[in-house]
Coordinates of N, CA, C and O in Angstrom, one line a residue:
X1399 N 5.0 12.6 9.3 CA 6.2 11.9 9.0 C 6.3 11.9 7.5 O 5.5 11.3 6.8
X1400 N 7.4 12.4 7.0 CA 7.6 12.4 5.5 C 9.0 11.9 5.3 O 10.0 12.5 5.8
X1401 N 9.2 10.9 4.5 CA 10.5 10.4 4.1 C 10.4 9.9 2.7 O 9.3 9.4 2.3
X1402 N 11.4 9.9 2.0 CA 11.4 9.5 0.6 C 11.2 8.0 0.5 O 11.7 7.2 1.4
X1403 N 10.6 7.5 -0.6 CA 10.5 6.1 -0.8 C 11.9 5.4 -0.9 O 12.8 5.9 -1.5
X1404 N 12.0 4.2 -0.2 CA 13.3 3.5 -0.2 C 13.3 2.4 -1.2 O 14.4 1.9 -1.4
X1405 N 12.2 2.0 -1.7 CA 12.2 0.9 -2.7 C 11.8 1.3 -4.1 O 12.5 1.0 -5.0
X1406 N 10.7 2.0 -4.2 CA 10.3 2.5 -5.6 C 9.5 3.8 -5.5 O 8.8 4.0 -4.5
X1407 N 9.7 4.6 -6.5 CA 9.0 5.9 -6.6 C 7.8 5.7 -7.5 O 6.9 6.6 -7.4
X1408 N 7.7 4.7 -8.3 CA 6.7 4.5 -9.3 C 6.3 3.0 -9.4 O 7.2 2.2 -9.5
X1409 N 5.0 2.7 -9.4 CA 4.6 1.4 -9.7 C 3.5 1.5 -10.8 O 2.6 2.3 -10.7
X1410 N 3.6 0.7 -11.8 CA 2.6 0.7 -12.9 C 2.4 -0.8 -13.4 O 3.4 -1.5 -13.5
X1411 N 1.2 -1.1 -13.6 CA 0.9 -2.4 -14.3 C -0.5 -2.2 -15.0 O -1.3 -1.3 -14.7
X1412 N -0.6 -3.1 -16.0 CA -1.9 -3.1 -16.8 C -2.5 -4.5 -16.6 O -1.8 -5.5 -16.7
X1413 N -3.8 -4.5 -16.3 CA -4.5 -5.7 -16.1 C -5.8 -5.6 -16.8 O -6.7 -4.9 -16.5
X1414 N -5.9 -6.3 -17.9 CA -7.1 -6.3 -18.8 C -7.5 -4.8 -19.1 O -6.8 -4.1 -19.7
X1415 N -8.6 -4.4 -18.5 CA -9.1 -3.0 -18.8 C -8.7 -2.0 -17.7 O -9.3 -1.0 -17.6
X1416 N -7.7 -2.4 -16.9 CA -7.3 -1.5 -15.8 C -5.9 -1.2 -15.8 O -5.0 -2.1 -16.2
X1417 N -5.5 0.0 -15.4 CA -4.2 0.5 -15.3 C -4.0 0.9 -13.9 O -4.8 1.7 -13.4
X1418 N -2.9 0.4 -13.2 CA -2.6 0.9 -11.9 C -1.3 1.7 -12.1 O -0.3 1.2 -12.6
X1419 N -1.4 3.0 -11.8 CA -0.3 3.9 -12.0 C 0.0 4.8 -10.7 O -0.7 5.8 -10.6
X1420 N 0.8 4.3 -9.8 CA 1.0 4.9 -8.5 C 2.4 5.6 -8.5 O 3.4 5.0 -8.8
X1421 N 2.4 6.8 -8.1 CA 3.6 7.6 -7.8 C 3.7 7.8 -6.3 O 2.8 8.3 -5.7
X1422 N 4.8 7.3 -5.7 CA 5.0 7.3 -4.3 C 5.9 8.5 -4.0 O 7.0 8.6 -4.5
X1423 N 5.5 9.3 -3.0 CA 6.3 10.4 -2.6 C 6.8 10.2 -1.1 O 7.6 11.1 -0.7
X1424 N 6.3 9.2 -0.5 CA 6.7 8.9 0.9 C 7.0 7.4 1.1 O 6.6 6.6 0.3
X1425 N 7.7 7.2 2.1 CA 8.1 5.8 2.4 C 6.8 5.0 3.0 O 6.7 3.8 2.8
X1426 N 5.9 5.7 3.6 CA 4.7 5.1 4.1 C 3.5 5.8 3.4 O 3.3 7.0 3.6
X1427 N 2.8 5.1 2.6 CA 1.6 5.7 1.9 C 0.4 5.0 2.5 O 0.3 3.8 2.4
X1428 N -0.5 5.8 3.0 CA -1.7 5.2 3.6 C -2.8 5.5 2.6 O -3.1 6.7 2.4
X1429 N -3.4 4.5 2.0 CA -4.4 4.7 1.0 C -5.8 4.4 1.7 O -6.1 3.3 2.2
X1430 N -6.6 5.4 1.6 CA -7.9 5.3 2.2 C -9.0 5.7 1.2 O -8.6 6.2 0.1
X1431 N -10.2 5.6 1.5 CA -11.2 6.0 0.6 C -12.5 5.2 0.7 O -12.6 4.3 1.5
X1432 N -13.5 5.6 -0.1 CA -14.8 5.0 -0.1 C -14.8 3.5 -0.4 O -13.9 3.1 -1.2
X1433 N -15.7 2.8 0.0 CA -15.9 1.4 -0.4 C -16.2 1.3 -1.9 O -16.8 2.3 -2.4
X1434 N -15.7 0.3 -2.5 CA -15.9 0.1 -4.0 C -15.3 1.1 -4.9 O -15.7 1.3 -6.0
X1435 N -14.2 1.7 -4.4 CA -13.5 2.7 -5.2 C -12.3 2.1 -6.0 O -11.7 2.7 -6.8
X1436 N -12.0 0.8 -5.7 CA -11.0 0.1 -6.4 C -9.7 -0.2 -5.6 O -8.8 -0.7 -6.2
X1437 N -9.8 0.0 -4.3 CA -8.6 -0.2 -3.5 C -8.2 -1.7 -3.5 O -7.0 -2.0 -3.7
X1438 N -9.1 -2.5 -3.3 CA -8.8 -4.0 -3.2 C -8.5 -4.5 -4.6 O -7.7 -5.4 -4.8
X1439 N -9.1 -4.0 -5.6 CA -8.8 -4.4 -7.0 C -7.4 -4.0 -7.3 O -6.6 -4.8 -7.9
X1440 N -7.0 -2.8 -6.9 CA -5.6 -2.4 -7.1 C -4.6 -3.3 -6.4 O -3.6 -3.7 -6.9
X1441 N -5.0 -3.7 -5.2 CA -4.2 -4.6 -4.4 C -4.0 -5.9 -5.2 O -2.9 -6.5 -5.3
X1442 N -5.1 -6.4 -5.7 CA -5.1 -7.7 -6.4 C -4.2 -7.6 -7.6 O -3.4 -8.6 -7.9
X1443 N -4.2 -6.5 -8.3 CA -3.3 -6.4 -9.5 C -1.8 -6.3 -9.1 O -1.0 -6.9 -9.7
X1444 N -1.6 -5.6 -7.9 CA -0.2 -5.6 -7.4 C 0.2 -7.0 -6.9 O 1.4 -7.3 -7.1
X1445 N -0.7 -7.7 -6.3 CA -0.3 -9.1 -5.9 C 0.0 -10.0 -7.0 O 1.0 -10.8 -6.9
X1446 N -0.6 -9.8 -8.2 CA -0.2 -10.6 -9.4 C 1.2 -10.2 -9.8 O 1.9 -11.1 -10.2
X1447 N 1.6 -9.0 -9.6 CA 3.0 -8.6 -10.0 C 4.0 -9.1 -9.0 O 5.2 -9.2 -9.4
X1448 N 3.6 -9.5 -7.8 CA 4.5 -10.0 -6.8 C 5.2 -11.2 -7.3 O 6.4 -11.5 -6.9
X1449 N 4.6 -12.0 -8.1 CA 5.2 -13.2 -8.6 C 6.4 -13.0 -9.5 O 7.4 -13.8 -9.6
X1450 N 6.4 -11.8 -10.2 CA 7.5 -11.4 -11.1 C 8.5 -10.4 -10.5 O 9.6 -10.3 -10.9
X1451 N 8.0 -9.6 -9.5 CA 8.8 -8.5 -9.0 C 9.1 -8.9 -7.5 O 8.3 -8.8 -6.7
X1452 N 10.4 -9.2 -7.3 CA 10.8 -9.6 -6.0 C 10.9 -8.4 -5.0 O 11.1 -8.6 -3.8
X1453 N 10.6 -7.2 -5.5 CA 10.6 -6.0 -4.6 C 9.2 -5.8 -4.0 O 9.1 -4.8 -3.2
X1454 N 8.3 -6.7 -4.2 CA 6.9 -6.5 -3.7 C 6.5 -7.6 -2.8 O 6.7 -8.8 -3.2
X1455 N 5.9 -7.3 -1.7 CA 5.3 -8.3 -0.8 C 3.9 -7.8 -0.5 O 3.7 -6.7 0.0
X1456 N 2.9 -8.7 -0.8 CA 1.5 -8.3 -0.6 C 0.9 -9.2 0.6 O 1.1 -10.4 0.6
X1457 N 0.2 -8.5 1.5 CA -0.5 -9.2 2.6 C -1.9 -8.7 2.7 O -2.2 -7.5 2.5
X1458 N -2.8 -9.6 3.0 CA -4.2 -9.2 3.1 C -4.9 -10.1 4.1 O -4.3 -10.9 4.8
X1459 N -6.3 -10.1 4.1 CA -7.0 -10.9 5.1 C -6.7 -12.4 5.1 O -6.9 -13.1 6.1
X1460 N -6.3 -12.9 3.9 CA -5.9 -14.3 3.8 C -4.7 -14.6 4.7 O -4.5 -15.8 5.0
X1461 N -4.0 -13.6 5.1 CA -2.8 -13.8 5.9 C -3.1 -13.6 7.4 O -2.2 -13.6 8.2
X1462 N -4.3 -13.5 7.8 CA -4.8 -13.2 9.1 C -4.2 -14.2 10.2 O -3.8 -13.7 11.3
X1463 N -4.1 -15.4 9.9 CA -3.6 -16.4 10.8 C -2.1 -16.4 10.9 O -1.5 -17.1 11.8
X1464 N -1.4 -15.7 10.1 CA 0.1 -15.6 10.1 C 0.5 -14.6 11.1 O -0.2 -13.7 11.4
X1465 N 1.8 -14.6 11.5 CA 2.4 -13.6 12.3 C 2.9 -12.5 11.5 O 4.0 -12.5 11.0
X1466 N 2.0 -11.5 11.2 CA 2.3 -10.4 10.3 C 3.5 -9.6 10.8 O 4.4 -9.3 10.0
X1467 N 3.6 -9.4 12.1 CA 4.7 -8.7 12.6 C 6.1 -9.4 12.3 O 7.0 -8.7 11.9
X1468 N 6.1 -10.7 12.5 CA 7.3 -11.4 12.2 C 7.7 -11.4 10.7 O 8.8 -11.3 10.4
X1469 N 6.7 -11.5 9.9 CA 6.9 -11.5 8.4 C 7.5 -10.1 8.1 O 8.5 -10.1 7.3
X1470 N 7.0 -9.1 8.6 CA 7.5 -7.7 8.3 C 8.9 -7.5 8.8 O 9.8 -7.0 8.2
X1471 N 9.1 -8.0 10.1 CA 10.5 -7.8 10.7 C 11.5 -8.5 9.9 O 12.7 -8.1 9.9
X1472 N 11.2 -9.7 9.3 CA 12.2 -10.5 8.5 C 12.4 -10.0 7.1 O 13.2 -10.5 6.4
X1473 N 11.6 -9.0 6.7 CA 11.6 -8.6 5.3 C 12.5 -7.3 5.2 O 12.4 -6.5 6.0
X1474 N 13.3 -7.3 4.1 CA 14.1 -6.2 3.9 C 14.1 -5.8 2.4 O 14.1 -6.6 1.5
X1475 N 14.0 -4.5 2.1 CA 14.1 -4.0 0.8 C 12.9 -4.2 -0.1 O 13.1 -4.4 -1.3
X1476 N 11.7 -4.2 0.5 CA 10.5 -4.5 -0.3 C 9.5 -3.4 -0.2 O 9.5 -2.7 0.9
X1477 N 8.6 -3.3 -1.2 CA 7.4 -2.5 -1.0 C 6.4 -3.5 -0.4 O 6.1 -4.5 -1.1
X1478 N 6.0 -3.2 0.8 CA 5.0 -4.1 1.5 C 3.7 -3.5 1.3 O 3.4 -2.4 1.8
X1479 N 2.8 -4.2 0.6 CA 1.4 -3.7 0.4 C 0.5 -4.5 1.3 O 0.5 -5.7 1.2
X1480 N -0.2 -3.8 2.1 CA -1.1 -4.4 3.1 C -2.5 -3.9 2.9 O -2.9 -2.8 3.1
X1481 N -3.4 -4.9 2.4 CA -4.8 -4.6 2.3 C -5.5 -5.1 3.6 O -5.0 -6.0 4.2
X1482 N -6.6 -4.4 3.9 CA -7.3 -4.7 5.2 C -6.4 -4.5 6.4 O -6.4 -5.3 7.3
X1483 N -5.6 -3.5 6.3 CA -4.7 -3.2 7.4 C -5.4 -3.0 8.7 O -4.8 -3.3 9.8
X1484 N -6.6 -2.5 8.7 CA -7.3 -2.4 10.0 C -7.4 -3.7 10.7 O -7.4 -3.7 12.0
X1485 N -7.5 -4.8 10.0 CA -7.7 -6.1 10.6 C -6.3 -6.7 10.9 O -6.1 -7.3 12.0
X1486 N -5.3 -6.5 10.0 CA -4.1 -7.2 10.1 C -3.1 -6.6 11.1 O -2.2 -7.3 11.7
X1487 N -3.1 -5.3 11.3 CA -2.0 -4.6 12.0 C -2.4 -4.2 13.4 O -3.3 -3.4 13.6
X1488 N -1.7 -4.8 14.4 CA -2.0 -4.4 15.8 C -1.1 -3.2 16.1 O -0.2 -2.8 15.2
X1489 N -1.2 -2.6 17.2 CA -0.4 -1.4 17.6 C 1.1 -1.6 17.5 O 1.8 -0.8 17.1
X1490 N 1.5 -2.8 18.0 CA 3.0 -3.1 18.0 C 3.5 -3.1 16.6 O 4.6 -2.5 16.3
X1491 N 2.8 -3.7 15.6 CA 3.3 -3.8 14.2 C 3.2 -2.4 13.6 O 4.1 -2.0 12.9
X1492 N 2.2 -1.6 13.9 CA 2.1 -0.3 13.4 C 3.3 0.6 13.8 O 3.8 1.3 13.0
X1493 N 3.6 0.5 15.1 CA 4.8 1.3 15.6 C 6.1 0.8 14.9 O 6.9 1.6 14.5
X1494 N 6.2 -0.5 14.7 CA 7.4 -1.0 14.0 C 7.5 -0.4 12.5 O 8.5 0.1 12.1
X1495 N 6.3 -0.5 11.8 CA 6.3 0.1 10.5 C 6.7 1.6 10.5 O 7.4 2.0 9.6
X1496 N 6.2 2.3 11.4 CA 6.4 3.8 11.4 C 7.9 4.1 11.6 O 8.4 5.2 11.1
X1497 N 8.7 3.1 12.1 CA 10.1 3.4 12.3 C 11.0 2.6 11.3 O 12.2 2.7 11.4
X1498 N 10.4 1.7 10.5 CA 11.2 0.9 9.6 C 11.7 1.7 8.4 O 11.0 2.3 7.7
X1499 N 13.1 1.7 8.3 CA 13.7 2.4 7.2 C 14.3 1.5 6.2 O 15.0 1.9 5.3
X1500 N 14.0 0.2 6.2 CA 14.5 -0.8 5.3 C 13.4 -1.2 4.3 O 13.7 -1.9 3.3
X1501 N 12.2 -0.9 4.5 CA 11.1 -1.3 3.6 C 10.2 0.0 3.4 O 10.3 1.0 4.1
X1502 N 9.4 -0.2 2.3 CA 8.4 0.9 2.0 C 7.1 0.3 2.1 O 6.9 -0.9 1.9
X1503 N 6.1 1.1 2.4 CA 4.7 0.5 2.7 C 3.7 1.3 1.9 O 3.7 2.5 1.8
X1504 N 2.7 0.5 1.5 CA 1.4 1.0 0.9 C 0.4 0.3 1.8 O 0.2 -0.9 1.7
X1505 N -0.2 1.0 2.7 CA -1.2 0.5 3.7 C -2.6 0.9 3.2 O -2.9 2.1 3.2
X1506 N -3.4 -0.1 3.0 CA -4.8 0.2 2.5 C -5.7 -0.1 3.7 O -5.8 -1.2 4.2
X1507 N -6.4 0.9 4.2 CA -7.3 0.8 5.3 C -7.9 2.1 5.7 O -7.6 3.2 5.1
X1508 N -8.6 2.1 6.8 CA -9.3 3.3 7.2 C -8.8 3.9 8.5 O -9.1 5.0 8.8
X1509 N -7.9 3.2 9.2 CA -7.4 3.7 10.4 C -5.9 3.8 10.4 O -5.1 2.9 10.6
X1510 N -5.4 5.0 10.3 CA -3.9 5.2 10.3 C -3.3 5.4 11.7 O -2.1 5.8 11.8
X1511 N -4.1 5.1 12.7 CA -3.6 5.3 14.1 C -2.3 4.6 14.4 O -2.1 3.5 13.8
X1512 N -1.5 5.1 15.2 CA -0.2 4.6 15.6 C 0.8 4.4 14.5 O 1.7 3.6 14.6
X1513 N 0.6 5.1 13.4 CA 1.6 5.0 12.3 C 2.4 6.3 12.2 O 3.1 6.6 11.3
X1514 N 2.2 7.2 13.2 CA 2.8 8.5 13.2 C 2.6 9.2 11.9 O 3.5 9.9 11.4
X1515 N 1.4 9.1 11.3 CA 1.1 9.6 10.0 C 0.8 11.1 10.1 O 0.3 11.6 11.1
X1516 N 1.2 11.8 9.0 CA 0.8 13.2 8.9 C -0.1 13.3 7.6 O -0.2 12.3 6.9
X1517 N -0.5 14.5 7.3 CA -1.3 14.6 6.1 C -0.5 14.2 4.8 O -1.1 13.9 3.8
X1518 N 0.8 14.3 4.9 CA 1.6 13.9 3.7 C 1.6 12.4 3.5 O 2.0 12.0 2.4
X1519 N 1.2 11.6 4.4 CA 1.1 10.2 4.2 C -0.3 9.7 3.8 O -0.4 8.5 3.4
X1520 N -1.3 10.5 3.8 CA -2.6 10.1 3.6 C -3.0 10.4 2.1 O -2.9 11.5 1.6
X1521 N -3.4 9.3 1.4 CA -3.8 9.4 0.0 C -5.1 8.7 -0.2 O -5.6 7.9 0.6
X1522 N -5.8 9.1 -1.3 CA -7.0 8.4 -1.8 C -6.8 7.9 -3.2 O -6.0 8.4 -3.9
X1523 N -7.6 6.9 -3.5 CA -7.5 6.3 -4.9 C -8.5 7.1 -5.7 O -9.6 7.3 -5.4
X1524 N -8.0 7.4 -6.9 CA -8.9 8.1 -7.9 C -8.8 7.3 -9.2 O -7.8 6.6 -9.5
X1525 N -9.9 7.3 -9.9 CA -10.0 6.5 -11.1 C -10.4 7.4 -12.3 O -11.2 8.4 -12.0
X1526 N -9.9 7.2 -13.4 CA -10.3 7.9 -14.6 C -10.4 7.0 -15.8 O -9.5 6.2 -16.0
X1527 N -11.5 7.1 -16.5 CA -11.8 6.3 -17.7 C -10.9 6.9 -18.8 O -10.9 8.1 -19.1
X1528 N -10.1 6.0 -19.5 CA -9.3 6.4 -20.6 C -9.6 5.4 -21.7 O -9.0 4.4 -21.8
X1529 N -10.6 5.8 -22.5 CA -11.0 5.0 -23.6 C -11.7 3.7 -23.0 O -12.6 3.8 -22.3
X1530 N -11.1 2.6 -23.4 CA -11.6 1.3 -22.9 C -11.1 0.9 -21.5 O -11.5 -0.1 -20.9
X1531 N -10.1 1.7 -21.0 CA -9.4 1.3 -19.8 C -9.8 2.3 -18.7 O -10.1 3.5 -18.9
X1532 N -9.7 1.8 -17.4 CA -9.8 2.7 -16.2 C -8.4 2.7 -15.6 O -7.8 1.7 -15.3
X1533 N -8.0 3.9 -15.3 CA -6.7 4.1 -14.7 C -6.9 4.5 -13.2 O -7.6 5.4 -12.9
X1534 N -6.2 3.8 -12.3 CA -6.2 4.1 -10.9 C -4.9 4.8 -10.6 O -3.8 4.4 -11.0
X1535 N -5.0 5.9 -9.9 CA -3.9 6.7 -9.4 C -4.2 7.0 -7.9 O -5.3 6.9 -7.4
X1536 N -3.1 7.5 -7.2 CA -3.3 7.9 -5.9 C -3.0 9.4 -5.9 O -2.2 9.9 -6.6
X1537 N -3.8 10.1 -5.0 CA -3.5 11.6 -4.9 C -3.7 11.9 -3.4 O -4.4 11.2 -2.6
X1538 N -3.0 13.0 -3.0 CA -3.1 13.4 -1.6 C -4.6 13.5 -1.1 O -5.4 14.0 -1.8
X1539 N -4.8 13.0 0.1 CA -6.2 13.0 0.6 C -6.6 14.4 1.0 O -7.7 14.8 0.8
X1540 N -5.6 15.2 1.5 CA -5.9 16.6 1.8 C -5.2 17.5 0.8 O -4.0 17.4 0.7
X1541 N -6.0 18.2 0.0 CA -5.4 19.0 -1.0 C -5.7 20.5 -0.8 O -6.5 20.9 -0.1

């Protein structure tokens, strides 16, 4: 499944010695990768931006007790960033996300099942040291 981003094509923020610089080519971006590669750190930096950018909604394991499906169904026009998606998303919510054309998603996890994902949706986090800063970017998982 490939569709253009409906909320934003680019997200960038600087946090102390880290730069998050993501270019989105799809409405659903599934970010996977090795442990300790910076996925959750990137999520945390994006969550800080949520306070100032009304176009971002971040959900993670702290939201486990909430009705994630209902939160997503009531949300319109946002980049919804979900860390620990393997824990938070049941099959019903995954199917809803795959058909949602009013929000954009950055899903961080290891299991893209039931998201009707193709190789165009799968990305990995890469980091590059730039002087005193480390820049995080996303690149296609299959190149």
